[in-house]
Short mmCIF file of C-alpha atoms in Angstrom, two decimals:
data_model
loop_
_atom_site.label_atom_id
_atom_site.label_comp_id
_atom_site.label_asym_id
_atom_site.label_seq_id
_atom_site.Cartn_x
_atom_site.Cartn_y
_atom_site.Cartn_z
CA UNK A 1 0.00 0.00 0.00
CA UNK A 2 1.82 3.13 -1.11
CA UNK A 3 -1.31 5.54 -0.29
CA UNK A 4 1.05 9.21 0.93
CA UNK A 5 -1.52 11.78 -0.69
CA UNK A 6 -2.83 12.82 3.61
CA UNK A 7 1.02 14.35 3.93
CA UNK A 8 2.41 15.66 0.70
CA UNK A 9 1.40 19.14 1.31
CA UNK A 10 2.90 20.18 -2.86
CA UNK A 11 -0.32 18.63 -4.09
CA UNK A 12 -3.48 21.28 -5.35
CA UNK A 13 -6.02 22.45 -3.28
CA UNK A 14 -8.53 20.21 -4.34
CA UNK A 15 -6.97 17.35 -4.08
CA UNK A 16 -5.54 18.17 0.12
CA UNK A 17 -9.49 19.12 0.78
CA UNK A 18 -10.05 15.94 0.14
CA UNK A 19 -7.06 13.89 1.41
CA UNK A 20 -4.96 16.42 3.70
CA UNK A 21 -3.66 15.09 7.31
CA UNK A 22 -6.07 11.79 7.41
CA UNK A 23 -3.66 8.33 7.23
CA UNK A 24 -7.01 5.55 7.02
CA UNK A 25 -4.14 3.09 8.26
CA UNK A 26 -4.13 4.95 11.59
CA UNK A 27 -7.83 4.67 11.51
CA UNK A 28 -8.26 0.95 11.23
CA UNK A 29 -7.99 1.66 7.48
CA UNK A 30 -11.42 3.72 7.41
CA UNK A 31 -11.47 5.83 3.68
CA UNK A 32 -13.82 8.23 5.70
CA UNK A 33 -12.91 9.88 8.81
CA UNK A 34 -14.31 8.03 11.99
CA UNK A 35 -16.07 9.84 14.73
CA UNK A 36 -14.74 9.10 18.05
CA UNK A 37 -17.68 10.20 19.77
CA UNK A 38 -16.26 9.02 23.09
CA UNK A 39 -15.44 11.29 26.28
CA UNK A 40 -12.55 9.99 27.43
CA UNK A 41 -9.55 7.48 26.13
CA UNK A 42 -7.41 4.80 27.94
CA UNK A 43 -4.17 6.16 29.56
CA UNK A 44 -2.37 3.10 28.91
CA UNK A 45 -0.48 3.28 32.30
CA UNK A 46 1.09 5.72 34.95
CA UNK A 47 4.11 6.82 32.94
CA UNK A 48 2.18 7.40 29.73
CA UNK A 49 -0.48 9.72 31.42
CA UNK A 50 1.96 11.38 32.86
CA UNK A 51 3.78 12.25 29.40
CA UNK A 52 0.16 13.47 28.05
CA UNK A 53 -0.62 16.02 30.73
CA UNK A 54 2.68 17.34 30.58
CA UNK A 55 2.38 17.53 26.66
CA UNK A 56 5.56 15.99 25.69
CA UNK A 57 3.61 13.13 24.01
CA UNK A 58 0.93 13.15 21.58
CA UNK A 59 -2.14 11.73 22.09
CA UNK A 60 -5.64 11.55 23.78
CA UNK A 61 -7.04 11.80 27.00
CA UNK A 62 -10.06 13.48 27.48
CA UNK A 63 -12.05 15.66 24.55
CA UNK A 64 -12.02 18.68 26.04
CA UNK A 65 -8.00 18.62 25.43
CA UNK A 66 -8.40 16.79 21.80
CA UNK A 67 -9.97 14.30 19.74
CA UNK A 68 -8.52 12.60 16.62
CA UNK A 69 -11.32 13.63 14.82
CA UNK A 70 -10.87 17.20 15.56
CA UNK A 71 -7.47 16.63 14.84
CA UNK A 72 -7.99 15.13 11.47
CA UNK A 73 -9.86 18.45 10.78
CA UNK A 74 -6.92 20.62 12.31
CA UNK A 75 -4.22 18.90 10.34
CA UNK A 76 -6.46 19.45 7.10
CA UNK A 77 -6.81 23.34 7.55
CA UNK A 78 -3.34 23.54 8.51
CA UNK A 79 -2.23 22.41 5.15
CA UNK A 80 -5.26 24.48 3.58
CA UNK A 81 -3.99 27.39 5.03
CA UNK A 82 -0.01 27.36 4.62
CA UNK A 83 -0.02 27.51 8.16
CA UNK A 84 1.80 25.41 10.75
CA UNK A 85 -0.65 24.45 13.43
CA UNK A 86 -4.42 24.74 13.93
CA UNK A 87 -7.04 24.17 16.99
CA UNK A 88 -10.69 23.61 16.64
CA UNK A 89 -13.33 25.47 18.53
CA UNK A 90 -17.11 25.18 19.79
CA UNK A 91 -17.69 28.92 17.80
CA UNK A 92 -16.38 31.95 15.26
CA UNK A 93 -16.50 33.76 18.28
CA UNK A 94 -15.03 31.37 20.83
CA UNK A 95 -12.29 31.32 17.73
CA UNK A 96 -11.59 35.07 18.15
CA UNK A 97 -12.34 35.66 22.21
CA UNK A 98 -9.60 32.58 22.68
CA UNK A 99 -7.18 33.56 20.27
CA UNK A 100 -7.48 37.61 21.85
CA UNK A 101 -7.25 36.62 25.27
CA UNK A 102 -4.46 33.90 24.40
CA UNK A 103 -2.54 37.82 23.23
CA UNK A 104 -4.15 40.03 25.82
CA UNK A 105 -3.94 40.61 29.80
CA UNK A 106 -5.18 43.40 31.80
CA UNK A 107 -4.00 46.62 30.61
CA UNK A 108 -3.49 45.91 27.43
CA UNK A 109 -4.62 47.06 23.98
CA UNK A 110 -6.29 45.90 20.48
CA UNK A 111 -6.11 47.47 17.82
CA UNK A 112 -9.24 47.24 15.08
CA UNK A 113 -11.13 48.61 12.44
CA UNK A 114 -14.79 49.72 12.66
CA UNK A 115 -15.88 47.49 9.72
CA UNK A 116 -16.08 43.98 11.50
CA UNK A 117 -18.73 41.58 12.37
CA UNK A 118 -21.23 43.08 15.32
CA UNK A 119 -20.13 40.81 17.33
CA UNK A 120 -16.49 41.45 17.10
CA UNK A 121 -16.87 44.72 17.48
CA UNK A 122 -19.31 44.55 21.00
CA UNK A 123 -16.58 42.02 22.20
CA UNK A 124 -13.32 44.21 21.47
CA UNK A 125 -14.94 47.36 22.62
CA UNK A 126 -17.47 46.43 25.26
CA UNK A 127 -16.98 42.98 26.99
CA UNK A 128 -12.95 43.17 27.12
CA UNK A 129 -13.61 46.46 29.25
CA UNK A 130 -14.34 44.24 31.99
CA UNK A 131 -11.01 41.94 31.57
CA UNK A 132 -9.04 45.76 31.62
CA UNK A 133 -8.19 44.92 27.51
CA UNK A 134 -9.27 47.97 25.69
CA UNK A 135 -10.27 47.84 22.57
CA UNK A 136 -9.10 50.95 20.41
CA UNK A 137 -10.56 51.82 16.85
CA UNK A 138 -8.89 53.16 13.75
CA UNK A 139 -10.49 56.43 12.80
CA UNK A 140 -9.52 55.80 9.24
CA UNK A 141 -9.07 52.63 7.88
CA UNK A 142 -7.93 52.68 4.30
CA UNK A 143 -5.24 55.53 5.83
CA UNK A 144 -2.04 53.23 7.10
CA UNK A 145 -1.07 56.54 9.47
CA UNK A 146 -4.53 55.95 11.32
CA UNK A 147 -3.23 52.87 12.56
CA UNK A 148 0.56 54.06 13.41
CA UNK A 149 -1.58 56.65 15.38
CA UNK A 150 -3.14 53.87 17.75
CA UNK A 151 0.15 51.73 18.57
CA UNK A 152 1.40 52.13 22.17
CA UNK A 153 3.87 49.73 24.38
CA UNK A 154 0.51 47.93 25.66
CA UNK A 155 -0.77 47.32 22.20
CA UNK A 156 -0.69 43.59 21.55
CA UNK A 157 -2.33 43.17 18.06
CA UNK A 158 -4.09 44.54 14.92
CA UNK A 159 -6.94 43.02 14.19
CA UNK A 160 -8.83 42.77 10.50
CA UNK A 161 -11.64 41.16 8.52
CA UNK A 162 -10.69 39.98 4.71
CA UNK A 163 -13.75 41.52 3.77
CA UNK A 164 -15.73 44.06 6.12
CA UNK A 165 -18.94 42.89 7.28
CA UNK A 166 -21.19 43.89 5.88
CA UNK A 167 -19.48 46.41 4.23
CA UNK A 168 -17.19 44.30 1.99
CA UNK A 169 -14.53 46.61 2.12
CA UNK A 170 -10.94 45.55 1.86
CA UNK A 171 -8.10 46.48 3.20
CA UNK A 172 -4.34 47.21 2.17
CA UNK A 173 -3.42 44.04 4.34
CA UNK A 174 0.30 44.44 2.85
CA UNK A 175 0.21 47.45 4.37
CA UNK A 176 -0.58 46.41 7.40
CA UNK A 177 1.14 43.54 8.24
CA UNK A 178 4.03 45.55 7.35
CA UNK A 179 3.44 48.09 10.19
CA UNK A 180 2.50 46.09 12.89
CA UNK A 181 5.93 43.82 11.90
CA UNK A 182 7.98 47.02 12.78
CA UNK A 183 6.37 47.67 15.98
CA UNK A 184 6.65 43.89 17.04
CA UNK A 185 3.21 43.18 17.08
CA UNK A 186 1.33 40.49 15.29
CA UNK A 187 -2.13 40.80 12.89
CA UNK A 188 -5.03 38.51 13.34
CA UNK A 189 -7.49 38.41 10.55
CA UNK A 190 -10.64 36.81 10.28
CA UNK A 191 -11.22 34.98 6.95
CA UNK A 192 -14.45 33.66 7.04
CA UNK A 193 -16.08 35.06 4.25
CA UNK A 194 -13.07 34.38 1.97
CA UNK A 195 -11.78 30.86 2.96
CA UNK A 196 -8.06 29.89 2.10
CA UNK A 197 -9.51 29.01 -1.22
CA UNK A 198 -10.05 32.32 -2.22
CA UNK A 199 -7.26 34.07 0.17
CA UNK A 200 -4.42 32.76 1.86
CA UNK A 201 -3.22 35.37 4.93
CA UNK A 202 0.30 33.73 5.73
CA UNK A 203 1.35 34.98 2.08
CA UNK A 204 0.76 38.72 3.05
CA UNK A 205 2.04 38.96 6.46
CA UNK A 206 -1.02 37.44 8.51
CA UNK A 207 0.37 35.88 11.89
CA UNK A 208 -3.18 34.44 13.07
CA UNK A 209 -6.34 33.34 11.37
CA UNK A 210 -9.85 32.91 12.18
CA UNK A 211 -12.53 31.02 11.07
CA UNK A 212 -16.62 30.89 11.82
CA UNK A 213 -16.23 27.66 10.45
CA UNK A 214 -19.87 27.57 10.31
CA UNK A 215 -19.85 29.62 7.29
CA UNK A 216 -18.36 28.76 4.08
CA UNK A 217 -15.44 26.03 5.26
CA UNK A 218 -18.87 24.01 6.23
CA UNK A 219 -21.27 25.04 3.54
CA UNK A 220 -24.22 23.25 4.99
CA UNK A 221 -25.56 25.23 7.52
CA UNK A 222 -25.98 22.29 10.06
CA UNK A 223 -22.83 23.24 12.65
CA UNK A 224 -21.10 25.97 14.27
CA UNK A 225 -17.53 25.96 14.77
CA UNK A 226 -14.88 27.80 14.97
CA UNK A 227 -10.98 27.39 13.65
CA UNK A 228 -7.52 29.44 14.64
CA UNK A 229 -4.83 28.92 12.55
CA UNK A 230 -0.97 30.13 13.38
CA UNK A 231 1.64 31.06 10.75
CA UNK A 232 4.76 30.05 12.74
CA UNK A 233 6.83 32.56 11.80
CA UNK A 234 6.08 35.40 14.70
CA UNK A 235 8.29 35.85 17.44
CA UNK A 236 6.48 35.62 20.46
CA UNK A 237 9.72 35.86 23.04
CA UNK A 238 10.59 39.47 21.47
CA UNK A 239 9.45 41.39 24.59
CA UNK A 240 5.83 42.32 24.27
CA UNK A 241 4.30 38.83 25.23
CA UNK A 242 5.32 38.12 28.79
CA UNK A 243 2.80 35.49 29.42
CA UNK A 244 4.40 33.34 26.34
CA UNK A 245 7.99 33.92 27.70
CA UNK A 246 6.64 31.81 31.21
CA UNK A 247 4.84 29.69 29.14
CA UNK A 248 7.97 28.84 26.76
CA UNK A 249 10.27 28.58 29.73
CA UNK A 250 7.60 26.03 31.76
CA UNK A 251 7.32 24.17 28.68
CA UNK A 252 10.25 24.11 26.54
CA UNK A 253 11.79 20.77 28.28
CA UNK A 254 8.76 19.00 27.92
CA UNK A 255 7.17 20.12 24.65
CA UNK A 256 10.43 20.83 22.63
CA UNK A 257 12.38 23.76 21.30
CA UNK A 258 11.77 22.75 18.15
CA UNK A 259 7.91 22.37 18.47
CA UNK A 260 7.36 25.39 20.51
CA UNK A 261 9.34 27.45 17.26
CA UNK A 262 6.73 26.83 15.00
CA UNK A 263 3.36 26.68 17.29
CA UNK A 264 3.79 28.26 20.71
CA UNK A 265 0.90 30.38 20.18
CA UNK A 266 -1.20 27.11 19.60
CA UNK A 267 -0.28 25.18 21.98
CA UNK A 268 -0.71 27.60 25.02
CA UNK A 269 -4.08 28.54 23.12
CA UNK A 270 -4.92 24.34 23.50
CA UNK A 271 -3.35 23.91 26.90
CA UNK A 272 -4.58 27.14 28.73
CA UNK A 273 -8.26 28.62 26.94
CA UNK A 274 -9.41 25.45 25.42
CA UNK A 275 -8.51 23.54 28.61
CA UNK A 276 -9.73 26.05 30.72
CA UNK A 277 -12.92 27.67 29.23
CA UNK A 278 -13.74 24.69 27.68
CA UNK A 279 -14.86 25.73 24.37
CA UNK A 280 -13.95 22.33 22.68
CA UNK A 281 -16.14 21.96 19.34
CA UNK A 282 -17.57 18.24 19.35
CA UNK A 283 -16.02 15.60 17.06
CA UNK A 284 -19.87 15.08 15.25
CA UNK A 285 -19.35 18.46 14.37
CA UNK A 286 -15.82 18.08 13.37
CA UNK A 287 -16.91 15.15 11.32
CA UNK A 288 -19.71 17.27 9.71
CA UNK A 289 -17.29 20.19 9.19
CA UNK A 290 -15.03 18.17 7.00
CA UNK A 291 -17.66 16.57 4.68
CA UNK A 292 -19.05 20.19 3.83
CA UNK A 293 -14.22 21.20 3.03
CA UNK A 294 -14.59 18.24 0.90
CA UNK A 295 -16.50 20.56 -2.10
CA UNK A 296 -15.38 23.93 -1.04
CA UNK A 297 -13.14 24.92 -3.90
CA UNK A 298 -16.14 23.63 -6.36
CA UNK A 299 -18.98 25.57 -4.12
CA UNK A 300 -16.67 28.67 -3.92
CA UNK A 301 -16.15 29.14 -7.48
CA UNK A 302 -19.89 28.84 -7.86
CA UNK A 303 -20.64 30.86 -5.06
CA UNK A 304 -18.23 33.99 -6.70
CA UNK A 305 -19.48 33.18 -10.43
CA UNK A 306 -23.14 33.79 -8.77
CA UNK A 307 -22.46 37.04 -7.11
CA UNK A 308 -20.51 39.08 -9.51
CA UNK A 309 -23.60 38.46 -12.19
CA UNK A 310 -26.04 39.54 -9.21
CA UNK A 311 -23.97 42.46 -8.05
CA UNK A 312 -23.98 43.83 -11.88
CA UNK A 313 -27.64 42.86 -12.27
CA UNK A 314 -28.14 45.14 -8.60
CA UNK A 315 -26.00 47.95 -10.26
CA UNK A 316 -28.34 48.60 -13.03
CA UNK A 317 -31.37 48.22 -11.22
CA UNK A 318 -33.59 51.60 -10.47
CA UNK A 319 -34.76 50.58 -6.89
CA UNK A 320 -30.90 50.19 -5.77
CA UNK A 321 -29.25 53.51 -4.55
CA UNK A 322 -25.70 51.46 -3.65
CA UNK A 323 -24.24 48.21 -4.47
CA UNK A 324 -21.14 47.14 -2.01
CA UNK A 325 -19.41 44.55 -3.62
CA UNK A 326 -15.64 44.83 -4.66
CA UNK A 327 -15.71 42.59 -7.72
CA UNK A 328 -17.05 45.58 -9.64
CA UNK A 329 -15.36 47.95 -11.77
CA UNK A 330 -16.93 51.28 -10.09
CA UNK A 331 -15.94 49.69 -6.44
CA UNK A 332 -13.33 52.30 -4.26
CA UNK A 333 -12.18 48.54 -3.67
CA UNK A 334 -11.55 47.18 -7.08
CA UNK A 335 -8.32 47.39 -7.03
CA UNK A 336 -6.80 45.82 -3.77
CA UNK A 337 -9.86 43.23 -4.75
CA UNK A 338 -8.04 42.14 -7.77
CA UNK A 339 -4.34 41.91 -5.93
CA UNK A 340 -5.65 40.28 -2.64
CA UNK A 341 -8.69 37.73 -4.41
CA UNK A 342 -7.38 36.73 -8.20
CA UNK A 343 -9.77 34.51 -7.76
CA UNK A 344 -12.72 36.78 -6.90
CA UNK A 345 -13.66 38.61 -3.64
CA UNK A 346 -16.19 36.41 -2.11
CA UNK A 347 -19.95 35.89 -2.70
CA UNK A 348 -21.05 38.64 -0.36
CA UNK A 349 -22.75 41.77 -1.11
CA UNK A 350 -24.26 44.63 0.43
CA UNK A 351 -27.18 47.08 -1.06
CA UNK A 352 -28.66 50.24 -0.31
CA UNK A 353 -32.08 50.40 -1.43
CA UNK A 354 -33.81 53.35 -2.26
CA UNK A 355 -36.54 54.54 0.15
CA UNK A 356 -35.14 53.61 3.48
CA UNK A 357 -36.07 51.11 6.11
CA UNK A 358 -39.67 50.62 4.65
CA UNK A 359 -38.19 49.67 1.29
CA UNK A 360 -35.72 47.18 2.59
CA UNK A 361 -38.27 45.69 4.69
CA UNK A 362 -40.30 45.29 1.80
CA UNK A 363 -37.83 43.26 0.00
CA UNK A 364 -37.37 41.18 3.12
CA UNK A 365 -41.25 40.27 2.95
CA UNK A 366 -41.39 39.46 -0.98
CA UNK A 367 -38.34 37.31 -1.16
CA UNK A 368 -39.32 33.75 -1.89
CA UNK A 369 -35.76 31.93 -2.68
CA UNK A 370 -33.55 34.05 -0.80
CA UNK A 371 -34.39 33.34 3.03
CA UNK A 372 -34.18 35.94 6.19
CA UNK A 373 -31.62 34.44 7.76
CA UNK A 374 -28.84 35.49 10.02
CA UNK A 375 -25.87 33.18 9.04
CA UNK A 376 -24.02 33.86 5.91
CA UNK A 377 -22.23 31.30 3.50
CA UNK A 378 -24.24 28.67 3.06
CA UNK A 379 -24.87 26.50 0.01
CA UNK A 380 -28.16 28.12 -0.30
CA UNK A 381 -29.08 32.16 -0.29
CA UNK A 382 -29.38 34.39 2.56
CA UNK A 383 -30.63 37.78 2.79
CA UNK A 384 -30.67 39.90 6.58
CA UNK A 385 -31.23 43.25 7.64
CA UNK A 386 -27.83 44.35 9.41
CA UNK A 387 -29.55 47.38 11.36
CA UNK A 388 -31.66 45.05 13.72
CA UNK A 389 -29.83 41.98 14.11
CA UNK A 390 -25.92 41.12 13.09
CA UNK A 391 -25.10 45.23 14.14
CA UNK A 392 -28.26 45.50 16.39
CA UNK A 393 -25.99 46.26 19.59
CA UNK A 394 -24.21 48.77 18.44
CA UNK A 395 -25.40 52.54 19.08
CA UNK A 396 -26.57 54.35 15.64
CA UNK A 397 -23.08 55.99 14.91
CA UNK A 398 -21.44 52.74 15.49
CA UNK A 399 -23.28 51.39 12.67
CA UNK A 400 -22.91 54.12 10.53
CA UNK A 401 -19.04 53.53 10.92
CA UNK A 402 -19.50 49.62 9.80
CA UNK A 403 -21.51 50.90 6.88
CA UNK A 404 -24.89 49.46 8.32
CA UNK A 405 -27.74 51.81 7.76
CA UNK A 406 -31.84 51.45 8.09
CA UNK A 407 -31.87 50.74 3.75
CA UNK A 408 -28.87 48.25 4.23
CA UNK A 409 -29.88 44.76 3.20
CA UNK A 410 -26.81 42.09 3.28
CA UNK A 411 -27.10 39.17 0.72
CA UNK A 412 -25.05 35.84 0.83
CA UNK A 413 -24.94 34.41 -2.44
CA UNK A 414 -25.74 31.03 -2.61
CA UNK A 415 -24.69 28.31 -5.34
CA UNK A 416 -28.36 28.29 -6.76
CA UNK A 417 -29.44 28.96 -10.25
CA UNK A 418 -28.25 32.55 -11.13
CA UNK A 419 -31.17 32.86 -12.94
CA UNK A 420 -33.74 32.22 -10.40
CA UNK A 421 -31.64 34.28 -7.83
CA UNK A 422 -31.43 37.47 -9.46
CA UNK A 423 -36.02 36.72 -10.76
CA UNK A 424 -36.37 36.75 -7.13
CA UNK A 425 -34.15 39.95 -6.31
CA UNK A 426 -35.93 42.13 -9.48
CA UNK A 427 -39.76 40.96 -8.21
CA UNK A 428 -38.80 42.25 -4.54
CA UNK A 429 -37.23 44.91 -5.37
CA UNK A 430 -39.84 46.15 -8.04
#
């Protein structure tokens, strides 16, 4: 049996969605990956569990530390991603609170933009408060200087959205990553709505990724998870990170120079938030999560095809006052869209309609095949209204900031027949 294709990382995309970091001879020679839907695993004996709680052996215990089918999943968005280690997480958001407070302790600082995710945004600048992390927003983003203008001795990361939500900006990451670098401080991006299909971080500077795995990685709309990916190539001992210089000198014997080089940030993200917060996602999810990776490169390319013909189609249309969607020629965004997304910038788009809050209503009421929904990136097409639900928290200027207004309506672009998608968007709209 010669079968190699779960390690050689040099094959295509396609092929390591399908095959990436899952050996079936480890497995009891299982083509498909097996749930261990157990809560606990034999220690073998004395000297054995003592090597797994110290770390310096690999293996299984109990699930809230790891599962293999998690780890199946972990390996395969590792190799995805370019990256060098992953973890897997109950949420998006348990992704991004982890991965900040894995960065942050009191009296520290975060750097962000205003056009993220509601929910991003209501955790870096309202919950953290309570932690003493404060969460401090760029004035300007698209202006590198208004980020320069934020960075302090206590600042401890930038953090970014591929595409704003529900904005769909994007951002001069280059730029970025390239500023942060100089201060010594690392970028975290979240990448849901692009996927490492359509936009790989690690290539442009991106230290830390994160995934609402619920979204497009999944495709389905039948989980919620959440991923974290590390680069490996940050330097977490250069002076800003106290809590990883204890952790590296605690650990380094155990775990392994080596090892610790390439996924410090990781492991103490495993061994300290997911141990203790306990945010673990299940291994039926995990499971579930890796059938929907299996076709994302094929849904993707679908999913963009779709939304550039609906975003012209919107353009032209009388009852639309604004079209967000940076795979169009008269986008402020075109450009960085093209360099940062060769192969398109996503299947989400954002409209202003014209007559206000009563008109977008209105479309919410007559859509038949697009469905009011909440979550975003699913097989099938989703239409919400920003204003009262995904940005609901935030106060009316906060909104205004994100590009969320009363006439905003936010469309995820299923894989559907175009045809039917954009007859349902001209008879609610008309």
């Amino acid at each position: 049996m010669s079968y190699e294709a779960y390690k050689m990382d040099e094959l295509g995309f396609t092929t390591r969605q399908l095959h990436a970091g899952y050996d079936p001879a480890q497995h009891n020679r299982s083509k498909a990956v097996p749930i261990y839907q157990t809560a606990v695993f034999e220690l073998g004996d004395y000297d054995r569990c003592v090597r797994l709680f110290e770390y310096a052996e690999e293996g299984h215990s109990y699930v809230r530390f790891s599962n293999p089918t998690n780890e199946v999943l972990e390996k395969r968005v590792t190799s995805l991603e370019g990256g060098t280690a992953a973890l897997a997480l109950a949420s998006g958001m348990a992704a991004i609170s982890d991965t900040l407070l894995n960065l942050c302790v009191s009296g520290d600082e975060i750097i962000a933009v205003n056009t993220l995710y509601g929910g991003s945004t209501t955790l870096i600048g309202g919950l953290f408060k309570q932690y003493g992390i404060t969460g401090k927003f760029v004035e300007d983003e698209n202006d590198i200087e208004s980020y320069r203008a934020l960075i302090t001795d206590r600042t401890r990361c930038i953090y970014i959205e591929s595409l704003g939500n529900p904005g769909i900006n994007v951002l001069d990451i280059d730029a970025i990553t390239a500023l942060a670098h100089e201060y010594g401080i690392p970028v975290v991006i979240d990448n849901t709505f692009c996927t490492p299909y359509l936009f790989r971080p690690f290539e442009h500077g991106v230290d830390i990724v994160c995934y609402s795995a619920t979204k497009y990685l999944a495709g389905h709309g039948i989980l919620i998870g959440g991923l974290v990916v590390e680069n490996g190539k940050f330097n977490w001992l250069n002076g800003r990170f106290p809590q990883f210089e204890e952790f590296y000198k605690e650990n380094v014997d155990l775990i392994g120079e080596d090892v610790l080089a390439r996924e410090m940030f990781t492991k103490r993200l495993r061994m300290v938030y997911l141990t203790d917060l306990g945010a673990h996602m299940s291994p039926q999810n995990a499971f579930y999560l890796l059938q929907g990776m299996e076709t994302l490169s094929l849904r993707m390319e679908r999913h963009v095809s779709n939304a550039q013909q609906i975003a012209r189609f919107l353009e032209a249309h009388p009852a639309v006052k604004q079209v967000n969607y940076p795979g169009l020629e008269s986008s402020p965004y075109h450009a960085l869209a093209r360099k940062y997304f060769p192969k398109g910038p996503g299947a989400m788009i954002s409209i202003r309609v014209n007559g206000g809050f009563e008109k977008a209503r209105q479309v919410l009421d007559r859509v038949k095949v697009f469905d009011y929904m909440v979550n975003v990136g699913d097989a099938k097409s989703l239409i919400v209204h920003p204003a009262s639900s995904t940005h609901f928290s935030q106060s009316a200027e906060g909104r205004e900031k994100a590009g969320v207004y009363g006439d905003t309506l936010r469309l995820s672009v299923g894989i559907e027949d175009v045809e039917d998608l954009i007859a349902d968007l001209d008879q609610a709209l008309s």
